[in-house]
Coordinates of N, CA and C in Angstrom, one line a residue:
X812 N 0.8 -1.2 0.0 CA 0.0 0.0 0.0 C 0.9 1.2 0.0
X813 N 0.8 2.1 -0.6 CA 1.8 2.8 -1.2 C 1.2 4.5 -1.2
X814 N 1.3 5.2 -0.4 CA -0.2 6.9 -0.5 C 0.4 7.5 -1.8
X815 N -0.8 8.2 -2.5 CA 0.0 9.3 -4.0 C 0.2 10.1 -2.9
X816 N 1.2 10.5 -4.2 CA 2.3 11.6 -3.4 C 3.6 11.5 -4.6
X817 N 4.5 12.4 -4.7 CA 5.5 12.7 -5.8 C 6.4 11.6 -5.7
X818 N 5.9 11.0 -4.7 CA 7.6 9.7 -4.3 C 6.9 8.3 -4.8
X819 N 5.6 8.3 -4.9 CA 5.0 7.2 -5.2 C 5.7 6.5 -6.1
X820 N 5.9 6.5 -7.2 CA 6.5 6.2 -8.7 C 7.6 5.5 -7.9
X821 N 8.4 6.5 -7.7 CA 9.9 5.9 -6.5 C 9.7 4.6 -6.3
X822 N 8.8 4.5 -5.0 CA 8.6 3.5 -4.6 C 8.0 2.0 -4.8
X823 N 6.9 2.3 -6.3 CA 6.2 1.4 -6.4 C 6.9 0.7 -7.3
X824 N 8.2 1.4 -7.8 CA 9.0 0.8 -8.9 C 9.6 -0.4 -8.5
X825 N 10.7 -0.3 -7.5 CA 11.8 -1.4 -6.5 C 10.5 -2.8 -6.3
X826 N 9.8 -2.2 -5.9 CA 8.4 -3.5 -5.4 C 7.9 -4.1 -6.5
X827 N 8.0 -3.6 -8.0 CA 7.8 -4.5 -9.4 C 8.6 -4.7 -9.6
X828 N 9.7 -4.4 -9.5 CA 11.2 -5.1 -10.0 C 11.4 -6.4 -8.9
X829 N 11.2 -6.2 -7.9 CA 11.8 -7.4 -6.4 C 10.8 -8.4 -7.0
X830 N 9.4 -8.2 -7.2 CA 8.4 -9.3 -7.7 C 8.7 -9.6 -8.8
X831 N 9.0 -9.6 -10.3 CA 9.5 -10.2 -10.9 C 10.8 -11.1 -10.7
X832 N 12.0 -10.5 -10.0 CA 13.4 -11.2 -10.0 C 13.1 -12.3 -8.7
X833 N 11.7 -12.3 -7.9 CA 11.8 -13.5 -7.4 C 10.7 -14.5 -7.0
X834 N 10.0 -13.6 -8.0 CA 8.4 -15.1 -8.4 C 8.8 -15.8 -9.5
X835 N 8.9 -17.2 -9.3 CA 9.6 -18.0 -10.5 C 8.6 -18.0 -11.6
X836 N 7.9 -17.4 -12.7 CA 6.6 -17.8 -13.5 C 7.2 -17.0 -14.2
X837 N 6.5 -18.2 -15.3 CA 6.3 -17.7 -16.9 C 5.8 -16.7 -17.2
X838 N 4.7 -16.2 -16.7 CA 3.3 -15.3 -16.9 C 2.6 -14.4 -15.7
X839 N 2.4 -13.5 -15.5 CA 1.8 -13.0 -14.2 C 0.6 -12.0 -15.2
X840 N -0.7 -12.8 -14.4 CA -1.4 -11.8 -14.8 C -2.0 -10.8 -13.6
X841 N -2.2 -9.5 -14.1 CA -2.4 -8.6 -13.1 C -4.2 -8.1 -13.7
X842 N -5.0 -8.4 -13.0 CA -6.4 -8.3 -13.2 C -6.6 -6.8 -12.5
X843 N -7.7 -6.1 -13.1 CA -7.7 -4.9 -12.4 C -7.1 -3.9 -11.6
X844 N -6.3 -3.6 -12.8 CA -5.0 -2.6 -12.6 C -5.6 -1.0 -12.4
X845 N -6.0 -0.3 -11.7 CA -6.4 1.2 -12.4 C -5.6 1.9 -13.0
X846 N -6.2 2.8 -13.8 CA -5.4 3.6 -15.0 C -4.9 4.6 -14.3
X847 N -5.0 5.0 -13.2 CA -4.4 6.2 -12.5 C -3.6 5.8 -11.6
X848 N -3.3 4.7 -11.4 CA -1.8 4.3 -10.4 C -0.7 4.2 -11.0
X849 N 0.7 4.3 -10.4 CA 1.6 4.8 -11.1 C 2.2 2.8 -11.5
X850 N 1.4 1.7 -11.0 CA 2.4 0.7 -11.3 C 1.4 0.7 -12.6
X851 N 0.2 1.0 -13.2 CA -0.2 1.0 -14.3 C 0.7 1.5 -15.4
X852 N 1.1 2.8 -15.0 CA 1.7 3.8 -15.5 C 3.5 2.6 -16.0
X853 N 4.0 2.3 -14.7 CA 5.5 1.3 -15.0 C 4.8 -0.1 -15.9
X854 N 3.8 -0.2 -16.0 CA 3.3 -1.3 -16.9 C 3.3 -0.8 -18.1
X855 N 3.0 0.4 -18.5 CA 2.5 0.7 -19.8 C 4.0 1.0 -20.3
X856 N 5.0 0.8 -20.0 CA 6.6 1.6 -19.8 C 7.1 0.1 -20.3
X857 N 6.8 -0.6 -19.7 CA 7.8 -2.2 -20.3 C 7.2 -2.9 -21.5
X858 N 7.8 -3.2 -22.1 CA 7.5 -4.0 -23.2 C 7.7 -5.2 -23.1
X859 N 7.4 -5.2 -22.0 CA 7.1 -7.4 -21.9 C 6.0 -7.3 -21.3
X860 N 5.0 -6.6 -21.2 CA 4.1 -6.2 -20.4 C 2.9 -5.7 -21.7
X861 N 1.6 -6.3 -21.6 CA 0.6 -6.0 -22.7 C -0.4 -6.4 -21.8
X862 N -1.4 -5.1 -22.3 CA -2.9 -4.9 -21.9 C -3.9 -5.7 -22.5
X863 N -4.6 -6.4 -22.1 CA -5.0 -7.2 -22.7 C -6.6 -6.9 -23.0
X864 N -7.0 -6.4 -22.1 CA -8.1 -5.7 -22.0 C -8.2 -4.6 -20.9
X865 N -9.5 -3.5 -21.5 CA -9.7 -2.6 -21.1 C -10.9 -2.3 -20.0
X866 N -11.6 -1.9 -18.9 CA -13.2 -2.0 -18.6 C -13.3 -1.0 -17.9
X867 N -14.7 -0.8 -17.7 CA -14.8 0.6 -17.1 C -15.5 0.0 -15.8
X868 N -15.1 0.4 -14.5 CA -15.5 0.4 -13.5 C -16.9 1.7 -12.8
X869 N -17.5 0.9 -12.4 CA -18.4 1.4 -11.3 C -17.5 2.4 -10.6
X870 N -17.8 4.2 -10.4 CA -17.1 4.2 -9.5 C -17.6 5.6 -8.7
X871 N -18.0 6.1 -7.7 CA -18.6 7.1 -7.2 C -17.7 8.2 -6.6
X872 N -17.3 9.5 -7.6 CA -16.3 10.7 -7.1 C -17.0 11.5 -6.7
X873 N -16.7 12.6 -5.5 CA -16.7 14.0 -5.3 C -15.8 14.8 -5.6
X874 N -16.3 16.2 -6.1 CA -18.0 17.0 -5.4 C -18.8 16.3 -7.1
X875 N -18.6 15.4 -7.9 CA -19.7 15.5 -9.2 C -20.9 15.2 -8.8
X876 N -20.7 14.0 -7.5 CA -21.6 13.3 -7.8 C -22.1 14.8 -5.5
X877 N -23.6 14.7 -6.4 CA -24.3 15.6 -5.6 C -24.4 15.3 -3.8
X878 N -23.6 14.7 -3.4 CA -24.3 13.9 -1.8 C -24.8 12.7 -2.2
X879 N -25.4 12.1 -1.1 CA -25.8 10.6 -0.7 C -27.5 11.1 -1.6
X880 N -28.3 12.3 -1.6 CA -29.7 12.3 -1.8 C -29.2 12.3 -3.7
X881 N -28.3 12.9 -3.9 CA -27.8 13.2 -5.6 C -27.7 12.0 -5.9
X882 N -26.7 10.7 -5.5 CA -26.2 9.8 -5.9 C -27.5 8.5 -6.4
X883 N -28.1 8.7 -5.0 CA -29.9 7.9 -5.2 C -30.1 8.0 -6.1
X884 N -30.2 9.2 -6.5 CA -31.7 9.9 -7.3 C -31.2 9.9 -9.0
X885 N -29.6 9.3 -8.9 CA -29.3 9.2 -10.5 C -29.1 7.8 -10.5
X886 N -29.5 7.3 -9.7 CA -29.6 5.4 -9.5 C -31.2 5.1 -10.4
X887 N -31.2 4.1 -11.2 CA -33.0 3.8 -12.3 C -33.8 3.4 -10.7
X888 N -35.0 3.8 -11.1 CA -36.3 3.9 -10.2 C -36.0 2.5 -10.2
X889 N -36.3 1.2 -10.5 CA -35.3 -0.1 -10.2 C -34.8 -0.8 -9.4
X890 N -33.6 0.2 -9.6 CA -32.8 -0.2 -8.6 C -32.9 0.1 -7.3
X891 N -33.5 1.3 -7.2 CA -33.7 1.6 -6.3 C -34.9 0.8 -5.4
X892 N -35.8 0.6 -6.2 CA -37.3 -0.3 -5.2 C -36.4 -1.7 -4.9
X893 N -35.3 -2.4 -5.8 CA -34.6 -3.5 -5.6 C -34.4 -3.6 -4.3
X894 N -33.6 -2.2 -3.7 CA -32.6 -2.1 -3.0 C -33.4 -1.9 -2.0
X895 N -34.3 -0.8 -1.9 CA -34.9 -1.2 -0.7 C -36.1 -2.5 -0.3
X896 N -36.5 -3.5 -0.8 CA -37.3 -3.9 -0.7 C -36.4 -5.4 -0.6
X897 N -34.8 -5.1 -0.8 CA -34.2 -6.4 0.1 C -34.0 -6.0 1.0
X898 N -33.7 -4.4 1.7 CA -33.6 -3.9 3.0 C -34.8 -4.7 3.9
X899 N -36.1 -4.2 3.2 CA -37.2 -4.4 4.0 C -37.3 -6.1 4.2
X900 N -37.2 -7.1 3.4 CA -36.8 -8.5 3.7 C -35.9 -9.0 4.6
X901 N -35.0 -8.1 4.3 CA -33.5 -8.5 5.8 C -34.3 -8.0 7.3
X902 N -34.9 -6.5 7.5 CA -35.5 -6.3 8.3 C -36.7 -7.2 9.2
X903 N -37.1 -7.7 8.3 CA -38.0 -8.7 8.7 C -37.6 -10.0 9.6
X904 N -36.7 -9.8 9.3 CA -35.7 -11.1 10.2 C -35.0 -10.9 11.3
X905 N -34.9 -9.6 11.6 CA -34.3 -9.1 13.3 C -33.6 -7.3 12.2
X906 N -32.8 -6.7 13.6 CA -32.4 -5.6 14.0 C -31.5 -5.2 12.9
X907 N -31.4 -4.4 11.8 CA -30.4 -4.2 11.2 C -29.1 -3.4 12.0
X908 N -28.4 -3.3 11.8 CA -26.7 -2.6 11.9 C -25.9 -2.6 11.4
X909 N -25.0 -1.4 11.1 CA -23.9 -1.2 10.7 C -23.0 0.1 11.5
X910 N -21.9 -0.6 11.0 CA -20.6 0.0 11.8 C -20.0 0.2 11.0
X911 N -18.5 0.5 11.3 CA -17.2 0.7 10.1 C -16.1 0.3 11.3
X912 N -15.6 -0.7 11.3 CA -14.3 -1.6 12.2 C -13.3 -0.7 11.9
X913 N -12.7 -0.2 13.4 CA -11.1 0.0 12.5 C -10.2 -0.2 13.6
X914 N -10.5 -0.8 14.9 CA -10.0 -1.3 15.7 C -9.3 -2.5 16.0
X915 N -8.1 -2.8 16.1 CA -6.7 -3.7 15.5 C -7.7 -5.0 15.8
X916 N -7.8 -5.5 17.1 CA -8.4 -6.6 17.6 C -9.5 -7.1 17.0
X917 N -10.8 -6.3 17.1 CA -11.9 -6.4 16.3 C -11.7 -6.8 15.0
X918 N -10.9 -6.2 13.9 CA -10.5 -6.1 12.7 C -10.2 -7.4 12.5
X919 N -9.4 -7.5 13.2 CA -8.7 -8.9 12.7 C -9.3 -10.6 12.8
X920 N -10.0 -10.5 14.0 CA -11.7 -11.0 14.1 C -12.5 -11.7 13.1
X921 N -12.7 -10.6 12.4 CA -13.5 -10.0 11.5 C -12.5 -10.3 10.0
X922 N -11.8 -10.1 10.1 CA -10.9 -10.9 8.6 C -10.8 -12.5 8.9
X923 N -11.0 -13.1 9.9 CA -11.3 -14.5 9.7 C -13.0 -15.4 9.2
X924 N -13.5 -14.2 10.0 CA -15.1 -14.6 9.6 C -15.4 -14.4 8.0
X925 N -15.1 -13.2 7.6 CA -14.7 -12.5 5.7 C -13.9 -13.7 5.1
X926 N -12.8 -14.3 5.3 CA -12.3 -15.7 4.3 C -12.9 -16.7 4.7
X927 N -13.3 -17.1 5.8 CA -13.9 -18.5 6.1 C -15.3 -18.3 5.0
X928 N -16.8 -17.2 5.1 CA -17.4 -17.1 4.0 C -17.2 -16.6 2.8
X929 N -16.2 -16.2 2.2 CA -15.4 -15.8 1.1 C -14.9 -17.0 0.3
X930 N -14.2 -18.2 1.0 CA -13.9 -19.4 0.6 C -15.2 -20.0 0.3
X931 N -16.2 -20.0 1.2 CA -17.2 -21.2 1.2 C -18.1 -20.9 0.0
X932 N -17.5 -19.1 -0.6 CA -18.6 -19.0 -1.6 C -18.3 -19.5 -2.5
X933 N -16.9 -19.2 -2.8 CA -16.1 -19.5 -4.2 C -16.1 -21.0 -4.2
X934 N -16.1 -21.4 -3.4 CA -16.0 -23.5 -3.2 C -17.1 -23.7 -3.9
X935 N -18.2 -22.9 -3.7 CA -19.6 -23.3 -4.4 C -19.8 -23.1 -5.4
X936 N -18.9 -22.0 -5.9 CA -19.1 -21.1 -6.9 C -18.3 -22.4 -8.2
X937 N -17.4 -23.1 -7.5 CA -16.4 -24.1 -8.2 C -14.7 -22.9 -8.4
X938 N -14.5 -22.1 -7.4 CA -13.6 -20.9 -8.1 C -12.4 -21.0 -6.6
X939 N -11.5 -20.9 -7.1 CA -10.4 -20.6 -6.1 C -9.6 -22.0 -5.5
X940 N -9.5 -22.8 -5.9 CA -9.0 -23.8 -5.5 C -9.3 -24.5 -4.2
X941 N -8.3 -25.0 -3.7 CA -8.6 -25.6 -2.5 C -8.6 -24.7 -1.0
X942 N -7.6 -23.9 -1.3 CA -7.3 -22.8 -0.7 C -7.0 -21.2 -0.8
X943 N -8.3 -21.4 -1.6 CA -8.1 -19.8 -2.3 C -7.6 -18.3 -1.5
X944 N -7.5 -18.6 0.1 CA -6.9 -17.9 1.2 C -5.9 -18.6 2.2
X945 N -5.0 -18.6 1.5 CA -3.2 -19.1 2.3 C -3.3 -18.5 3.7
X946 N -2.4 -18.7 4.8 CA -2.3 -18.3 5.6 C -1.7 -17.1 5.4
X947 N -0.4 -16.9 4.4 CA 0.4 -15.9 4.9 C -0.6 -14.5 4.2
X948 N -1.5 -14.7 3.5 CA -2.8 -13.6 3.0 C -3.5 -13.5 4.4
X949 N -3.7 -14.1 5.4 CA -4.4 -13.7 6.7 C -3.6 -13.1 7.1
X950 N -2.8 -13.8 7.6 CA -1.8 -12.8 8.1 C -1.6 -11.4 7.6
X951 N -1.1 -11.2 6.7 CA -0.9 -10.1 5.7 C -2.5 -9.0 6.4
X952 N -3.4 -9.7 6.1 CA -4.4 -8.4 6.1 C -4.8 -8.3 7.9
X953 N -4.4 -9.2 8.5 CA -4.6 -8.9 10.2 C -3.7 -8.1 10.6
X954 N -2.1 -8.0 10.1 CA -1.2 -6.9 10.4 C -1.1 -6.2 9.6
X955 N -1.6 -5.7 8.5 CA -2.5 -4.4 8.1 C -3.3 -3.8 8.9
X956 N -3.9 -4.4 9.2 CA -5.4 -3.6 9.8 C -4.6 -3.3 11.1
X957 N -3.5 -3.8 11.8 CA -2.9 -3.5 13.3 C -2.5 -2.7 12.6
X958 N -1.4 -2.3 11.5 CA 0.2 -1.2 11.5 C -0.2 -0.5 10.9
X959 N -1.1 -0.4 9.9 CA -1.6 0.8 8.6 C -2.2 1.6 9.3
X960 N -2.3 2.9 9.8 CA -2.9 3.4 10.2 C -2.8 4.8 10.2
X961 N -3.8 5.6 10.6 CA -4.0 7.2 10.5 C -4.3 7.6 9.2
X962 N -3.9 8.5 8.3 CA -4.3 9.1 7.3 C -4.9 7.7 6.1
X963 N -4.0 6.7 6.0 CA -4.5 5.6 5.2 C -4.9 4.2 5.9
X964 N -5.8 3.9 6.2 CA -5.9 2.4 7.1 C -6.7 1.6 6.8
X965 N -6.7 0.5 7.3 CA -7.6 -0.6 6.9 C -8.7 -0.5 7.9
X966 N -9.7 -1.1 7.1 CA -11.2 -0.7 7.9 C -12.4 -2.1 7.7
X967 N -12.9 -2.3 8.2 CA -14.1 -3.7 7.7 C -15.5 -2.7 7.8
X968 N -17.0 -2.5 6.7 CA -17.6 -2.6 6.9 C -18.5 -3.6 7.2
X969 N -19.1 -3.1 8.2 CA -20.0 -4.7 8.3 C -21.4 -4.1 9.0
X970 N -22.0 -5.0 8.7 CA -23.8 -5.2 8.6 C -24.2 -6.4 8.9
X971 N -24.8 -5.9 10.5 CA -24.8 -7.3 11.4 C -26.7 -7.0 11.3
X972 N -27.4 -8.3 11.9 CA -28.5 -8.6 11.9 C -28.3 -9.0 13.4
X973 N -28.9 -8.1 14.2 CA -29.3 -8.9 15.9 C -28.0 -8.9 16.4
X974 N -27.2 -8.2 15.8 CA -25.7 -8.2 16.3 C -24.6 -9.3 15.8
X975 N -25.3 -10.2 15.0 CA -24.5 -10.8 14.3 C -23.9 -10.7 12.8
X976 N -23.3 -10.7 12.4 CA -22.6 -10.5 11.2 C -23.2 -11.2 9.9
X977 N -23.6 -10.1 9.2 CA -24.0 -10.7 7.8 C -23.6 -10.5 6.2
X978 N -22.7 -9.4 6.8 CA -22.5 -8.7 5.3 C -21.1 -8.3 5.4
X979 N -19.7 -7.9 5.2 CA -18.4 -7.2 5.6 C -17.6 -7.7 4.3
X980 N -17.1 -6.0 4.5 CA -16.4 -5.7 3.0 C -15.0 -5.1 4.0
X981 N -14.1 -5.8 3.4 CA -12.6 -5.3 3.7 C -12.4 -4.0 2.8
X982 N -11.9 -2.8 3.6 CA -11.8 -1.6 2.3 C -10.3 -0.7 3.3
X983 N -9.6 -0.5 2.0 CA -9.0 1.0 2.7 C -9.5 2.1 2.3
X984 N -9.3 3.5 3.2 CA -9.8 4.4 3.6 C -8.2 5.3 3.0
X985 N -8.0 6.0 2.8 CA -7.0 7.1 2.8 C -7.8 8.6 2.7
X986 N -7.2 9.2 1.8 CA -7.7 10.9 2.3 C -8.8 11.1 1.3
X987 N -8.7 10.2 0.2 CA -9.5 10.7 -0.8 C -10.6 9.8 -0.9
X988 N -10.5 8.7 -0.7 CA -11.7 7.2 -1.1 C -11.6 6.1 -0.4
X989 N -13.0 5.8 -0.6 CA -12.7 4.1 0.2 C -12.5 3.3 -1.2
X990 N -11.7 2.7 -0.8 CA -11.6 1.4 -2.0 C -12.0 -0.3 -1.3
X991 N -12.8 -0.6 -2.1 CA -13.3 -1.7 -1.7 C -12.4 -3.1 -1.9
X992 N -12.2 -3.6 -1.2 CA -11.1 -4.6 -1.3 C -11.8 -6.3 -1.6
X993 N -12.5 -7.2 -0.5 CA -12.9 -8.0 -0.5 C -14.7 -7.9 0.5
X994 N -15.5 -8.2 -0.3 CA -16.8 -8.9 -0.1 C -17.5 -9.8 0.4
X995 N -18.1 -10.1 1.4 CA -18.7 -11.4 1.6 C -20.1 -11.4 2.6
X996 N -20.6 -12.4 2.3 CA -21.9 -12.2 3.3 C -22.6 -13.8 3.3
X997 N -23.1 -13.8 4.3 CA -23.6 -15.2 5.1 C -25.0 -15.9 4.6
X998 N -24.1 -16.9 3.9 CA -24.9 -17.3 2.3 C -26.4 -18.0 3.6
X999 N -26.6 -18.0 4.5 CA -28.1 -18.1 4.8 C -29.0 -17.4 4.4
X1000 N -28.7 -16.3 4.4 CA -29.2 -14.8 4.0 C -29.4 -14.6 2.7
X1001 N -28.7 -15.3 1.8 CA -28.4 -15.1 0.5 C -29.8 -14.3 -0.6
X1002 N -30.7 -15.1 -0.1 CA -32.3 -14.9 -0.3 C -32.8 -13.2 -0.2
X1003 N -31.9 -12.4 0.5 CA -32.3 -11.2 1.0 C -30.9 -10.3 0.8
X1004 N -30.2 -10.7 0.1 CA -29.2 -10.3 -0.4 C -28.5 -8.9 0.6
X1005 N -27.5 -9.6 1.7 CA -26.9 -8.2 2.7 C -26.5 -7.7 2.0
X1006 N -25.6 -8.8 0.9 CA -24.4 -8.1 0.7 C -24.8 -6.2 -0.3
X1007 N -26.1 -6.7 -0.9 CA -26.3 -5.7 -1.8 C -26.7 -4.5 -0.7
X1008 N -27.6 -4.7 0.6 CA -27.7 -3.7 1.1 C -26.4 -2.9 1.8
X1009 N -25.3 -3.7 2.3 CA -24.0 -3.2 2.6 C -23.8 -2.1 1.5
X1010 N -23.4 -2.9 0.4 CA -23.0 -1.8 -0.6 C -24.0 -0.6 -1.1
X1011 N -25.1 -0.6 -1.3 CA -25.9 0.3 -2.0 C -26.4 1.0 -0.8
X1012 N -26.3 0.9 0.3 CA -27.0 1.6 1.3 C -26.3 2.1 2.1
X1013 N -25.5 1.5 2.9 CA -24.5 1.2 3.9 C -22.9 1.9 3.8
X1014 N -22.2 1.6 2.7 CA -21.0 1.6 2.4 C -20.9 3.1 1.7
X1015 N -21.4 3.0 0.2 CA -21.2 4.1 -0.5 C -21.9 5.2 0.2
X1016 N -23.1 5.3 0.9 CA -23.9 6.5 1.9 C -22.8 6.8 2.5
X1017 N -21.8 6.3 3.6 CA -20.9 6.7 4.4 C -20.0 7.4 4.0
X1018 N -19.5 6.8 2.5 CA -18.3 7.4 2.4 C -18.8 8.7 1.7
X1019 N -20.2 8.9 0.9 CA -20.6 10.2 -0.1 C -20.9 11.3 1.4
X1020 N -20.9 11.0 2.2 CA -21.5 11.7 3.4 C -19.9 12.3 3.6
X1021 N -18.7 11.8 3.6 CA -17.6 12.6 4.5 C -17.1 12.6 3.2
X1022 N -17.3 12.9 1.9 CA -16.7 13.2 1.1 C -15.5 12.7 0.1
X1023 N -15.6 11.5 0.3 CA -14.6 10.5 -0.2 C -15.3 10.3 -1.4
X1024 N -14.3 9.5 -2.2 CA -15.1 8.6 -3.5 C -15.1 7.3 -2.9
X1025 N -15.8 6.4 -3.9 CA -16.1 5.2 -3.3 C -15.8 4.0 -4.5
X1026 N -14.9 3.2 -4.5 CA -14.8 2.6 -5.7 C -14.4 0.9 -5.5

């Protein structure tokens, strides 16, 4: 994790050169690169390196986009009765809640519950192997969430039902956006879809409310 800033480039360079000269592979593919980061920028620079494809992402900026009542209201009449009328189905089933984790202990908690249903989805799904979440990736994102911190940090939303957990999206936070990292929600539920209320209600509301983008 790397903040913009003039040194960025500096930095992100040594870290694609060390991962090449010591991952042994033929091929590395890099899925969802953004066009505005500077290792996109050292990709488009090497010529052993090709884009293979292009896509446009979902992605919610300020000041364009008007507040949380702006953002709604350029959402199709649709989506919108969708969205709330899984709200009103989850409601039906006990207490909604949401929070935003950013407490080392809790966090990390909370990154075990996120891959244990994260795995069990992709198992279902037939996607990720046997162990689509290695240990040393727990690890990695539990001492994140402890050392990253202040202006850029790791955060879990989550969206508990009765106080229990049904929805939690791993995201960093820095000065300008939340970026959403990893997804998951408690395929009981699946019927009433959290995960959609997390994100369409829950997640992006928060962040259009303090002025972030949300992507």
């Amino acid at each position: 994790m790397v903040e913009d800033g003039p040194e960025t480039t500096r930095r992100v360079a040594p870290a694609w050169e060390m991962l090449q000269r010591t991952r042994c592979v033929d091929m590395l593919n890099l899925a969802h690169v953004r066009s505005d980061t500077a290792l996109y920028g050292l990709l488009t620079q090497d010529r052993r390196c090709r884009i293979r494809a292009r896509s446009l992402l979902r992605w919610v900026r300020w000041p364009h986009a008007t507040g949380w009542d702006g953002y709604l209201r350029s959402r199709s009449g649709t989506h919108r009765r969708k969205v709330g009328q899984m709200r009103r189905r989850l409601a039906d089933r006990g207490r909604i809640g949401f929070e935003v984790v950013d407490c080392a202990d809790s966090f990390a908690g909370l990154v075990d519950w996120i891959l244990l249903h994260k795995s069990a989805r992709m198992a279902s799904q037939g996607l990720g192997g046997e162990e689509p979440f290695p240990a040393y990736c727990r690890e990695f994102l539990r001492l994140a969430g402890r050392q990253i911190r202040g202006r850029s940090r790791f955060v879990v939303f989550l969206l508990s039902l009765d106080g229990a957990p049904v929805a939690a999206l791993i995201s960093c936070i820095d000065g300008k956006r939340v970026e959403a990292l990893i997804v998951t929600f408690d395929d009981r539920y699946a019927a009433v879809s959290p995960g959609q209320t997390l994100f369409a209600e829950s997640s992006i509301r928060w962040a259009l409310e303090r002025g972030l983008e949300f992507g």
